[in-house]
């Protein structure tokens, strides 16, 4: 995705590599299983002229990750200073460009007004922009509805650019704002855009620790469709029907450290949430394993393991084949057992002064990690070990996460959308 990480979790079937199956899509930032990975397929070991299938120009700088639905690629970007969402077909031809209101530009060098990634239920594409525009767009580019959350609920007070992406429940599109001030989750009817519920989510924290850039996960909890939200030093579960809190876990910053915003989103494997916190970029990493059972306040019972030697600040973890993988901010790579938090193996990508803002992706045993300067590394991690396969310079900044689906790898650069395939 974008600079900040966003992750979701919906319990769905595994990925099938046939276009007629909905699970062949990549309908949201971290894919159909919300873990940033696909299990099967054939994906390129190098991203070069031989594997490049097409390269489509983008109209402006955006940092969101594209999504893929029914062999169509959707991505947000500014067009002549206007927020917009674009659709490309499987051959890289632009099908349509739907525009909204004026862009609000990003403040960070790796930020933009189009940080949030689109999400789709196969019937519409839902988008959000820093300007506050939240919209539902039909698959032919027609706007179903739009509203502006800044106009309705006030400006965000985030120190950096927004990072949270919208998520979908069975009925609603849900957006979270976590910042200094009134924090909340809000659910809007997917068909009409009508506000269904808005739930306050406010916690007293040290300075900037209430700033959140992560994305909620849609999960099943205690047999009910729910939302898992990480931010303001709390992991919370909300009922998808009305937003009420049904489960909460705190105690992530007992020393009261300041300037620890939440950027990386958690990943859930079985009943364990792996939560990255702290400032890995400043030598203060924190990584937690939180058991997802129970109800009410589980702070005293559900902290299973904790590490203060490894974590990640911006790139979100990826889950694959029962393990969790971290590509840390300076390129260190760690494979851990989510049940115990123990390291399975550790390695590192080549050292460089540039950092990693994109979240890593794993496709059929190949790890794709994009550095901010546009160098994308491919490594083999299939056999619980690390082997670097290639280093590929796309010649433009890459902040969005690589998207593997149906034997194709899509990479969104600052100026182009790339499609690679070894077939």
PDB file of N, CA, C and O in Angstrom, residues 44-114:
ATOM      1  N   UNK A  44       7.232 -14.381 -11.251  1.00  0.00           N
ATOM      2  CA  UNK A  44       8.578 -14.147 -11.773  1.00  0.00           C
ATOM      3  C   UNK A  44       9.641 -14.009 -10.681  1.00  0.00           C
ATOM      4  O   UNK A  44       9.395 -13.433  -9.626  1.00  0.00           O
ATOM      5  N   UNK A  45      10.806 -14.536 -10.983  1.00  0.00           N
ATOM      6  CA  UNK A  45      11.958 -14.401 -10.098  1.00  0.00           C
ATOM      7  C   UNK A  45      12.718 -13.112 -10.353  1.00  0.00           C
ATOM      8  O   UNK A  45      13.508 -12.668  -9.516  1.00  0.00           O
ATOM      9  N   UNK A  46      12.478 -12.516 -11.520  1.00  0.00           N
ATOM     10  CA  UNK A  46      13.096 -11.242 -11.867  1.00  0.00           C
ATOM     11  C   UNK A  46      12.039 -10.320 -12.458  1.00  0.00           C
ATOM     12  O   UNK A  46      11.112 -10.774 -13.133  1.00  0.00           O
ATOM     13  N   UNK A  47      12.195  -9.028 -12.220  1.00  0.00           N
ATOM     14  CA  UNK A  47      11.306  -8.025 -12.790  1.00  0.00           C
ATOM     15  C   UNK A  47      12.121  -7.214 -13.790  1.00  0.00           C
ATOM     16  O   UNK A  47      12.770  -6.233 -13.434  1.00  0.00           O
ATOM     17  N   UNK A  48      12.106  -7.660 -15.034  1.00  0.00           N
ATOM     18  CA  UNK A  48      12.961  -7.052 -16.051  1.00  0.00           C
ATOM     19  C   UNK A  48      12.212  -6.992 -17.379  1.00  0.00           C
ATOM     20  O   UNK A  48      11.002  -7.235 -17.452  1.00  0.00           O
ATOM     21  N   UNK A  49      12.924  -6.665 -18.439  1.00  0.00           N
ATOM     22  CA  UNK A  49      12.290  -6.510 -19.748  1.00  0.00           C
ATOM     23  C   UNK A  49      11.667  -7.815 -20.238  1.00  0.00           C
ATOM     24  O   UNK A  49      10.682  -7.798 -20.987  1.00  0.00           O
ATOM     25  N   UNK A  50      12.223  -8.943 -19.821  1.00  0.00           N
ATOM     26  CA  UNK A  50      11.699 -10.232 -20.260  1.00  0.00           C
ATOM     27  C   UNK A  50      10.387 -10.595 -19.568  1.00  0.00           C
ATOM     28  O   UNK A  50       9.541 -11.279 -20.145  1.00  0.00           O
ATOM     29  N   UNK A  51      10.196 -10.132 -18.339  1.00  0.00           N
ATOM     30  CA  UNK A  51       8.970 -10.467 -17.611  1.00  0.00           C
ATOM     31  C   UNK A  51       7.956  -9.324 -17.585  1.00  0.00           C
ATOM     32  O   UNK A  51       6.830  -9.519 -17.136  1.00  0.00           O
ATOM     33  N   UNK A  52       8.350  -8.135 -18.068  1.00  0.00           N
ATOM     34  CA  UNK A  52       7.417  -7.013 -18.107  1.00  0.00           C
ATOM     35  C   UNK A  52       6.385  -7.235 -19.210  1.00  0.00           C
ATOM     36  O   UNK A  52       6.726  -7.358 -20.380  1.00  0.00           O
ATOM     37  N   UNK A  53       5.116  -7.301 -18.834  1.00  0.00           N
ATOM     38  CA  UNK A  53       4.045  -7.497 -19.816  1.00  0.00           C
ATOM     39  C   UNK A  53       3.493  -6.153 -20.298  1.00  0.00           C
ATOM     40  O   UNK A  53       3.149  -6.004 -21.465  1.00  0.00           O
ATOM     41  N   UNK A  54       3.386  -5.191 -19.400  1.00  0.00           N
ATOM     42  CA  UNK A  54       2.995  -3.847 -19.816  1.00  0.00           C
ATOM     43  C   UNK A  54       3.306  -2.846 -18.714  1.00  0.00           C
ATOM     44  O   UNK A  54       3.521  -3.217 -17.562  1.00  0.00           O
ATOM     45  N   UNK A  55       3.334  -1.584 -19.106  1.00  0.00           N
ATOM     46  CA  UNK A  55       3.591  -0.476 -18.188  1.00  0.00           C
ATOM     47  C   UNK A  55       2.663   0.651 -18.593  1.00  0.00           C
ATOM     48  O   UNK A  55       2.770   1.181 -19.687  1.00  0.00           O
ATOM     49  N   UNK A  56       1.720   0.994 -17.690  1.00  0.00           N
ATOM     50  CA  UNK A  56       0.725   2.017 -18.015  1.00  0.00           C
ATOM     51  C   UNK A  56       1.029   3.297 -17.255  1.00  0.00           C
ATOM     52  O   UNK A  56       1.296   3.260 -16.050  1.00  0.00           O
ATOM     53  N   UNK A  57       0.996   4.446 -17.915  1.00  0.00           N
ATOM     54  CA  UNK A  57       1.269   5.710 -17.216  1.00  0.00           C
ATOM     55  C   UNK A  57       0.139   6.060 -16.259  1.00  0.00           C
ATOM     56  O   UNK A  57      -1.042   5.806 -16.524  1.00  0.00           O
ATOM     57  N   UNK A  58       0.495   6.668 -15.124  1.00  0.00           N
ATOM     58  CA  UNK A  58      -0.470   7.151 -14.147  1.00  0.00           C
ATOM     59  C   UNK A  58      -0.480   8.675 -14.184  1.00  0.00           C
ATOM     60  O   UNK A  58       0.561   9.302 -14.428  1.00  0.00           O
ATOM     61  N   UNK A  59      -1.623   9.311 -13.918  1.00  0.00           N
ATOM     62  CA  UNK A  59      -1.739  10.757 -14.124  1.00  0.00           C
ATOM     63  C   UNK A  59      -1.117  11.611 -13.030  1.00  0.00           C
ATOM     64  O   UNK A  59      -0.947  12.814 -13.215  1.00  0.00           O
ATOM     65  N   UNK A  60      -0.787  11.006 -11.871  1.00  0.00           N
ATOM     66  CA  UNK A  60      -0.227  11.791 -10.783  1.00  0.00           C
ATOM     67  C   UNK A  60       0.274  10.893  -9.675  1.00  0.00           C
ATOM     68  O   UNK A  60       0.081   9.672  -9.689  1.00  0.00           O
ATOM     69  N   UNK A  61       0.900  11.502  -8.686  1.00  0.00           N
ATOM     70  CA  UNK A  61       1.519  10.751  -7.601  1.00  0.00           C
ATOM     71  C   UNK A  61       0.475  10.263  -6.599  1.00  0.00           C
ATOM     72  O   UNK A  61      -0.260  11.048  -6.012  1.00  0.00           O
ATOM     73  N   UNK A  62       0.444   8.967  -6.407  1.00  0.00           N
ATOM     74  CA  UNK A  62      -0.369   8.349  -5.372  1.00  0.00           C
ATOM     75  C   UNK A  62       0.421   7.217  -4.753  1.00  0.00           C
ATOM     76  O   UNK A  62       1.319   6.650  -5.387  1.00  0.00           O
ATOM     77  N   UNK A  63       0.106   6.869  -3.522  1.00  0.00           N
ATOM     78  CA  UNK A  63       0.866   5.826  -2.821  1.00  0.00           C
ATOM     79  C   UNK A  63       0.019   4.619  -2.451  1.00  0.00           C
ATOM     80  O   UNK A  63       0.467   3.752  -1.709  1.00  0.00           O
ATOM     81  N   UNK A  64      -1.204   4.550  -2.952  1.00  0.00           N
ATOM     82  CA  UNK A  64      -2.069   3.422  -2.638  1.00  0.00           C
ATOM     83  C   UNK A  64      -1.641   2.182  -3.418  1.00  0.00           C
ATOM     84  O   UNK A  64      -0.956   2.261  -4.434  1.00  0.00           O
ATOM     85  N   UNK A  65      -2.080   1.028  -2.908  1.00  0.00           N
ATOM     86  CA  UNK A  65      -1.865  -0.247  -3.580  1.00  0.00           C
ATOM     87  C   UNK A  65      -3.050  -0.523  -4.496  1.00  0.00           C
ATOM     88  O   UNK A  65      -4.197  -0.311  -4.108  1.00  0.00           O
ATOM     89  N   UNK A  66      -2.820  -1.000  -5.717  1.00  0.00           N
ATOM     90  CA  UNK A  66      -3.945  -1.345  -6.581  1.00  0.00           C
ATOM     91  C   UNK A  66      -4.676  -2.593  -6.090  1.00  0.00           C
ATOM     92  O   UNK A  66      -4.139  -3.359  -5.285  1.00  0.00           O
ATOM     93  N   UNK A  67      -5.895  -2.783  -6.562  1.00  0.00           N
ATOM     94  CA  UNK A  67      -6.628  -4.017  -6.324  1.00  0.00           C
ATOM     95  C   UNK A  67      -6.991  -4.612  -7.682  1.00  0.00           C
ATOM     96  O   UNK A  67      -6.968  -3.926  -8.713  1.00  0.00           O
ATOM     97  N   UNK A  68      -7.319  -5.919  -7.689  1.00  0.00           N
ATOM     98  CA  UNK A  68      -7.665  -6.623  -8.922  1.00  0.00           C
ATOM     99  C   UNK A  68      -8.983  -7.347  -8.718  1.00  0.00           C
ATOM    100  O   UNK A  68      -9.131  -8.127  -7.772  1.00  0.00           O
ATOM    101  N   UNK A  69      -9.951  -7.077  -9.587  1.00  0.00           N
ATOM    102  CA  UNK A  69     -11.261  -7.714  -9.532  1.00  0.00           C
ATOM    103  C   UNK A  69     -11.653  -8.131 -10.949  1.00  0.00           C
ATOM    104  O   UNK A  69     -11.747  -7.280 -11.841  1.00  0.00           O
ATOM    105  N   UNK A  70     -11.858  -9.432 -11.143  1.00  0.00           N
ATOM    106  CA  UNK A  70     -12.292  -9.966 -12.437  1.00  0.00           C
ATOM    107  C   UNK A  70     -11.387  -9.485 -13.566  1.00  0.00           C
ATOM    108  O   UNK A  70     -11.843  -9.037 -14.607  1.00  0.00           O
ATOM    109  N   UNK A  71     -10.089  -9.586 -13.338  1.00  0.00           N
ATOM    110  CA  UNK A  71      -9.061  -9.205 -14.302  1.00  0.00           C
ATOM    111  C   UNK A  71      -9.127  -7.737 -14.716  1.00  0.00           C
ATOM    112  O   UNK A  71      -8.734  -7.364 -15.820  1.00  0.00           O
ATOM    113  N   UNK A  72      -9.581  -6.900 -13.805  1.00  0.00           N
ATOM    114  CA  UNK A  72      -9.490  -5.457 -13.958  1.00  0.00           C
ATOM    115  C   UNK A  72      -8.725  -4.899 -12.764  1.00  0.00           C
ATOM    116  O   UNK A  72      -8.904  -5.367 -11.628  1.00  0.00           O
ATOM    117  N   UNK A  73      -7.876  -3.922 -13.022  1.00  0.00           N
ATOM    118  CA  UNK A  73      -7.026  -3.338 -11.988  1.00  0.00           C
ATOM    119  C   UNK A  73      -7.540  -1.932 -11.679  1.00  0.00           C
ATOM    120  O   UNK A  73      -7.759  -1.123 -12.593  1.00  0.00           O
ATOM    121  N   UNK A  74      -7.724  -1.651 -10.392  1.00  0.00           N
ATOM    122  CA  UNK A  74      -8.232  -0.349  -9.944  1.00  0.00           C
ATOM    123  C   UNK A  74      -7.188   0.305  -9.047  1.00  0.00           C
ATOM    124  O   UNK A  74      -6.630  -0.344  -8.152  1.00  0.00           O
ATOM    125  N   UNK A  75      -6.956   1.591  -9.265  1.00  0.00           N
ATOM    126  CA  UNK A  75      -5.942   2.301  -8.498  1.00  0.00           C
ATOM    127  C   UNK A  75      -6.345   3.767  -8.375  1.00  0.00           C
ATOM    128  O   UNK A  75      -6.967   4.331  -9.285  1.00  0.00           O
ATOM    129  N   UNK A  76      -6.032   4.381  -7.250  1.00  0.00           N
ATOM    130  CA  UNK A  76      -6.327   5.796  -7.055  1.00  0.00           C
ATOM    131  C   UNK A  76      -5.098   6.646  -7.361  1.00  0.00           C
ATOM    132  O   UNK A  76      -3.960   6.230  -7.141  1.00  0.00           O
ATOM    133  N   UNK A  77      -5.353   7.860  -7.865  1.00  0.00           N
ATOM    134  CA  UNK A  77      -4.277   8.803  -8.201  1.00  0.00           C
ATOM    135  C   UNK A  77      -4.917  10.157  -8.485  1.00  0.00           C
ATOM    136  O   UNK A  77      -6.090  10.226  -8.865  1.00  0.00           O
ATOM    137  N   UNK A  78      -4.167  11.236  -8.315  1.00  0.00           N
ATOM    138  CA  UNK A  78      -4.710  12.532  -8.730  1.00  0.00           C
ATOM    139  C   UNK A  78      -4.614  12.704 -10.240  1.00  0.00           C
ATOM    140  O   UNK A  78      -3.646  12.269 -10.873  1.00  0.00           O
ATOM    141  N   UNK A  79      -5.637  13.314 -10.827  1.00  0.00           N
ATOM    142  CA  UNK A  79      -5.637  13.640 -12.252  1.00  0.00           C
ATOM    143  C   UNK A  79      -5.809  15.151 -12.383  1.00  0.00           C
ATOM    144  O   UNK A  79      -6.866  15.694 -12.062  1.00  0.00           O
ATOM    145  N   UNK A  80      -4.739  15.826 -12.797  1.00  0.00           N
ATOM    146  CA  UNK A  80      -4.770  17.295 -12.910  1.00  0.00           C
ATOM    147  C   UNK A  80      -5.236  17.940 -11.609  1.00  0.00           C
ATOM    148  O   UNK A  80      -6.053  18.873 -11.602  1.00  0.00           O
ATOM    149  N   UNK A  81      -4.732  17.415 -10.482  1.00  0.00           N
ATOM    150  CA  UNK A  81      -5.053  17.995  -9.186  1.00  0.00           C
ATOM    151  C   UNK A  81      -6.409  17.595  -8.638  1.00  0.00           C
ATOM    152  O   UNK A  81      -6.877  18.194  -7.664  1.00  0.00           O
ATOM    153  N   UNK A  82      -7.033  16.577  -9.237  1.00  0.00           N
ATOM    154  CA  UNK A  82      -8.350  16.115  -8.810  1.00  0.00           C
ATOM    155  C   UNK A  82      -8.250  14.657  -8.353  1.00  0.00           C
ATOM    156  O   UNK A  82      -7.651  13.818  -9.050  1.00  0.00           O
ATOM    157  N   UNK A  83      -8.814  14.335  -7.177  1.00  0.00           N
ATOM    158  CA  UNK A  83      -8.871  12.941  -6.722  1.00  0.00           C
ATOM    159  C   UNK A  83      -9.565  12.086  -7.776  1.00  0.00           C
ATOM    160  O   UNK A  83     -10.632  12.465  -8.287  1.00  0.00           O
ATOM    161  N   UNK A  84      -8.985  10.917  -8.069  1.00  0.00           N
ATOM    162  CA  UNK A  84      -9.629  10.060  -9.065  1.00  0.00           C
ATOM    163  C   UNK A  84      -9.282   8.601  -8.835  1.00  0.00           C
ATOM    164  O   UNK A  84      -8.296   8.271  -8.167  1.00  0.00           O
ATOM    165  N   UNK A  85     -10.107   7.728  -9.386  1.00  0.00           N
ATOM    166  CA  UNK A  85      -9.847   6.294  -9.395  1.00  0.00           C
ATOM    167  C   UNK A  85      -9.874   5.841 -10.848  1.00  0.00           C
ATOM    168  O   UNK A  85     -10.745   6.249 -11.628  1.00  0.00           O
ATOM    169  N   UNK A  86      -8.901   5.026 -11.227  1.00  0.00           N
ATOM    170  CA  UNK A  86      -8.746   4.579 -12.607  1.00  0.00           C
ATOM    171  C   UNK A  86      -8.917   3.072 -12.694  1.00  0.00           C
ATOM    172  O   UNK A  86      -8.571   2.343 -11.749  1.00  0.00           O
ATOM    173  N   UNK A  87      -9.419   2.610 -13.832  1.00  0.00           N
ATOM    174  CA  UNK A  87      -9.565   1.187 -14.102  1.00  0.00           C
ATOM    175  C   UNK A  87      -8.746   0.827 -15.337  1.00  0.00           C
ATOM    176  O   UNK A  87      -8.778   1.539 -16.345  1.00  0.00           O
ATOM    177  N   UNK A  88      -7.989  -0.279 -15.237  1.00  0.00           N
ATOM    178  CA  UNK A  88      -7.214  -0.804 -16.354  1.00  0.00           C
ATOM    179  C   UNK A  88      -7.644  -2.242 -16.618  1.00  0.00           C
ATOM    180  O   UNK A  88      -7.935  -2.992 -15.674  1.00  0.00           O
ATOM    181  N   UNK A  89      -7.656  -2.631 -17.892  1.00  0.00           N
ATOM    182  CA  UNK A  89      -7.978  -4.024 -18.191  1.00  0.00           C
ATOM    183  C   UNK A  89      -6.726  -4.882 -18.063  1.00  0.00           C
ATOM    184  O   UNK A  89      -5.640  -4.394 -17.732  1.00  0.00           O
ATOM    185  N   UNK A  90      -6.869  -6.172 -18.335  1.00  0.00           N
ATOM    186  CA  UNK A  90      -5.788  -7.142 -18.107  1.00  0.00           C
ATOM    187  C   UNK A  90      -4.599  -6.877 -19.021  1.00  0.00           C
ATOM    188  O   UNK A  90      -3.497  -7.350 -18.767  1.00  0.00           O
ATOM    189  N   UNK A  91      -4.808  -6.106 -20.087  1.00  0.00           N
ATOM    190  CA  UNK A  91      -3.726  -5.792 -21.026  1.00  0.00           C
ATOM    191  C   UNK A  91      -3.098  -4.434 -20.761  1.00  0.00           C
ATOM    192  O   UNK A  91      -2.219  -4.000 -21.510  1.00  0.00           O
ATOM    193  N   UNK A  92      -3.577  -3.733 -19.728  1.00  0.00           N
ATOM    194  CA  UNK A  92      -2.991  -2.454 -19.372  1.00  0.00           C
ATOM    195  C   UNK A  92      -3.638  -1.264 -20.032  1.00  0.00           C
ATOM    196  O   UNK A  92      -3.128  -0.142 -19.920  1.00  0.00           O
ATOM    197  N   UNK A  93      -4.764  -1.459 -20.712  1.00  0.00           N
ATOM    198  CA  UNK A  93      -5.481  -0.344 -21.326  1.00  0.00           C
ATOM    199  C   UNK A  93      -6.378   0.330 -20.294  1.00  0.00           C
ATOM    200  O   UNK A  93      -7.106  -0.344 -19.562  1.00  0.00           O
ATOM    201  N   UNK A  94      -6.337   1.659 -20.241  1.00  0.00           N
ATOM    202  CA  UNK A  94      -7.205   2.369 -19.311  1.00  0.00           C
ATOM    203  C   UNK A  94      -8.646   2.299 -19.803  1.00  0.00           C
ATOM    204  O   UNK A  94      -8.952   2.655 -20.938  1.00  0.00           O
ATOM    205  N   UNK A  95      -9.538   1.838 -18.912  1.00  0.00           N
ATOM    206  CA  UNK A  95     -10.956   1.711 -19.262  1.00  0.00           C
ATOM    207  C   UNK A  95     -11.729   2.976 -18.913  1.00  0.00           C
ATOM    208  O   UNK A  95     -12.577   3.420 -19.669  1.00  0.00           O
ATOM    209  N   UNK A  96     -11.446   3.534 -17.739  1.00  0.00           N
ATOM    210  CA  UNK A  96     -12.110   4.760 -17.339  1.00  0.00           C
ATOM    211  C   UNK A  96     -11.333   5.449 -16.234  1.00  0.00           C
ATOM    212  O   UNK A  96     -10.459   4.839 -15.602  1.00  0.00           O
ATOM    213  N   UNK A  97     -11.653   6.708 -16.021  1.00  0.00           N
ATOM    214  CA  UNK A  97     -11.046   7.523 -14.967  1.00  0.00           C
ATOM    215  C   UNK A  97     -12.176   8.360 -14.360  1.00  0.00           C
ATOM    216  O   UNK A  97     -12.709   9.254 -15.014  1.00  0.00           O
ATOM    217  N   UNK A  98     -12.550   8.029 -13.128  1.00  0.00           N
ATOM    218  CA  UNK A  98     -13.635   8.738 -12.459  1.00  0.00           C
ATOM    219  C   UNK A  98     -13.055   9.757 -11.489  1.00  0.00           C
ATOM    220  O   UNK A  98     -12.238   9.415 -10.626  1.00  0.00           O
ATOM    221  N   UNK A  99     -13.478  10.996 -11.615  1.00  0.00           N
ATOM    222  CA  UNK A  99     -12.909  12.093 -10.836  1.00  0.00           C
ATOM    223  C   UNK A  99     -13.898  12.586  -9.784  1.00  0.00           C
ATOM    224  O   UNK A  99     -15.104  12.515  -9.963  1.00  0.00           O
ATOM    225  N   UNK A 100     -13.336  13.133  -8.704  1.00  0.00           N
ATOM    226  CA  UNK A 100     -14.141  13.638  -7.596  1.00  0.00           C
ATOM    227  C   UNK A 100     -13.824  15.120  -7.389  1.00  0.00           C
ATOM    228  O   UNK A 100     -13.992  15.908  -8.303  1.00  0.00           O
ATOM    229  N   UNK A 101     -13.335  15.502  -6.193  1.00  0.00           N
ATOM    230  CA  UNK A 101     -13.026  16.890  -5.915  1.00  0.00           C
ATOM    231  C   UNK A 101     -11.539  17.163  -5.896  1.00  0.00           C
ATOM    232  O   UNK A 101     -10.715  16.293  -6.182  1.00  0.00           O
ATOM    233  N   UNK A 102     -11.137  18.388  -5.548  1.00  0.00           N
ATOM    234  CA  UNK A 102      -9.722  18.770  -5.533  1.00  0.00           C
ATOM    235  C   UNK A 102      -8.891  17.908  -4.589  1.00  0.00           C
ATOM    236  O   UNK A 102      -9.328  17.570  -3.495  1.00  0.00           O
ATOM    237  N   UNK A 103      -7.697  17.563  -5.046  1.00  0.00           N
ATOM    238  CA  UNK A 103      -6.749  16.776  -4.253  1.00  0.00           C
ATOM    239  C   UNK A 103      -6.205  17.607  -3.092  1.00  0.00           C
ATOM    240  O   UNK A 103      -5.958  18.807  -3.230  1.00  0.00           O
ATOM    241  N   UNK A 104      -6.019  16.978  -1.946  1.00  0.00           N
ATOM    242  CA  UNK A 104      -5.224  17.547  -0.857  1.00  0.00           C
ATOM    243  C   UNK A 104      -3.903  16.796  -0.860  1.00  0.00           C
ATOM    244  O   UNK A 104      -3.859  15.592  -0.593  1.00  0.00           O
ATOM    245  N   UNK A 105      -2.819  17.457  -1.193  1.00  0.00           N
ATOM    246  CA  UNK A 105      -1.533  16.794  -1.393  1.00  0.00           C
ATOM    247  C   UNK A 105      -0.956  16.272  -0.085  1.00  0.00           C
ATOM    248  O   UNK A 105      -1.276  16.763   0.996  1.00  0.00           O
ATOM    249  N   UNK A 106      -0.068  15.303  -0.203  1.00  0.00           N
ATOM    250  CA  UNK A 106       0.605  14.749   0.958  1.00  0.00           C
ATOM    251  C   UNK A 106       1.678  15.677   1.493  1.00  0.00           C
ATOM    252  O   UNK A 106       2.214  16.527   0.778  1.00  0.00           O
ATOM    253  N   UNK A 107       1.993  15.497   2.777  1.00  0.00           N
ATOM    254  CA  UNK A 107       3.041  16.290   3.425  1.00  0.00           C
ATOM    255  C   UNK A 107       4.392  15.583   3.392  1.00  0.00           C
ATOM    256  O   UNK A 107       5.436  16.212   3.234  1.00  0.00           O
ATOM    257  N   UNK A 108       4.393  14.279   3.574  1.00  0.00           N
ATOM    258  CA  UNK A 108       5.624  13.491   3.605  1.00  0.00           C
ATOM    259  C   UNK A 108       6.120  13.235   2.188  1.00  0.00           C
ATOM    260  O   UNK A 108       5.315  13.168   1.248  1.00  0.00           O
ATOM    261  N   UNK A 109       7.420  13.077   2.032  1.00  0.00           N
ATOM    262  CA  UNK A 109       7.966  12.820   0.692  1.00  0.00           C
ATOM    263  C   UNK A 109       7.404  11.529   0.105  1.00  0.00           C
ATOM    264  O   UNK A 109       7.326  11.354  -1.115  1.00  0.00           O
ATOM    265  N   UNK A 110       7.024  10.586   0.978  1.00  0.00           N
ATOM    266  CA  UNK A 110       6.449   9.324   0.518  1.00  0.00           C
ATOM    267  C   UNK A 110       4.952   9.256   0.802  1.00  0.00           C
ATOM    268  O   UNK A 110       4.395   8.177   0.953  1.00  0.00           O
ATOM    269  N   UNK A 111       4.326  10.403   0.868  1.00  0.00           N
ATOM    270  CA  UNK A 111       2.883  10.453   1.071  1.00  0.00           C
ATOM    271  C   UNK A 111       2.202  11.109  -0.110  1.00  0.00           C
ATOM    272  O   UNK A 111       2.841  11.650  -1.017  1.00  0.00           O
ATOM    273  N   UNK A 112       0.869  11.062  -0.096  1.00  0.00           N
ATOM    274  CA  UNK A 112       0.096  11.653  -1.179  1.00  0.00           C
ATOM    275  C   UNK A 112      -1.331  11.862  -0.700  1.00  0.00           C
ATOM    276  O   UNK A 112      -1.701  11.447   0.406  1.00  0.00           O
ATOM    277  N   UNK A 113      -2.141  12.450  -1.533  1.00  0.00           N
ATOM    278  CA  UNK A 113      -3.565  12.541  -1.233  1.00  0.00           C
ATOM    279  C   UNK A 113      -4.308  11.267  -1.539  1.00  0.00           C
ATOM    280  O   UNK A 113      -5.501  11.141  -1.224  1.00  0.00           O
ATOM    281  N   UNK A 114      -3.615  10.311  -2.189  1.00  0.00           N
ATOM    282  CA  UNK A 114      -4.199   9.017  -2.555  1.00  0.00           C
ATOM    283  C   UNK A 114      -3.427   7.901  -1.872  1.00  0.00           C
ATOM    284  O   UNK A 114      -2.879   7.007  -2.523  1.00  0.00           O
TER     285      UNK A 114
END
